[in-house]
C-alpha angles and dihedrals in degrees: 000000000000091000090050091052091048091051090050091048092050093048091048091051091048091049092049090049089052092049094048090048092048096047114060141132127276111218095203091064093246118145095221092235123138103144109168121198093238116055128171088222095058126229137285123226115226108180105309094336124100114209121191117229112226101161132046127183127176128199126191110202130119084325130027104247131193121195117198127186139169088217124087100198106090092196094063110037103163095154121049148126123220118201125180143169131190112253095253090062098050111121093024131103099244114206103211092207090068100039133070117253113232091016103054100013140013128208127172124168124187135171132144091277106031137043125182109180128210088251093066113083119223117251098226146325140081138284123201125183124169126177110222109204117305098310112038139055134193118216128185118171126173109164142144116228125214109289093034100279110149122220124192133176132158133176124150097192113046120153118243104235 
């Protein structure tokens, strides 16, 4: 139990470090947005809105974590989704109703209007992440966030960056 708490603590610290590194200020006053309608990484669906994915980052710590964003400026990531699974669940369709958030899976959504923290469990749905060799990852997410807002994203050939 103590080891499990330590692992959770280390993964939380790593995630927070990633978030603080990824969200900074731009001195020139730019908003860091350059979402184009056609992205090689596809688009996520958030409610009725389709958002192109222009940046992908992966992190392999206590959990395998994928960060997606429509923004291309890494110093000012104000819109992103972070999805993660513990290593034992990679390659499996994980039903979030039967797994523990923050322990088995991780989901954080942030944009200028909405924020769903890692401390809020998802209502329903599935998360699938599979590492493909040393350079690619497959992600398939179809979940309902607290309050009934659906989120969907699927790409079977994302680069590991």
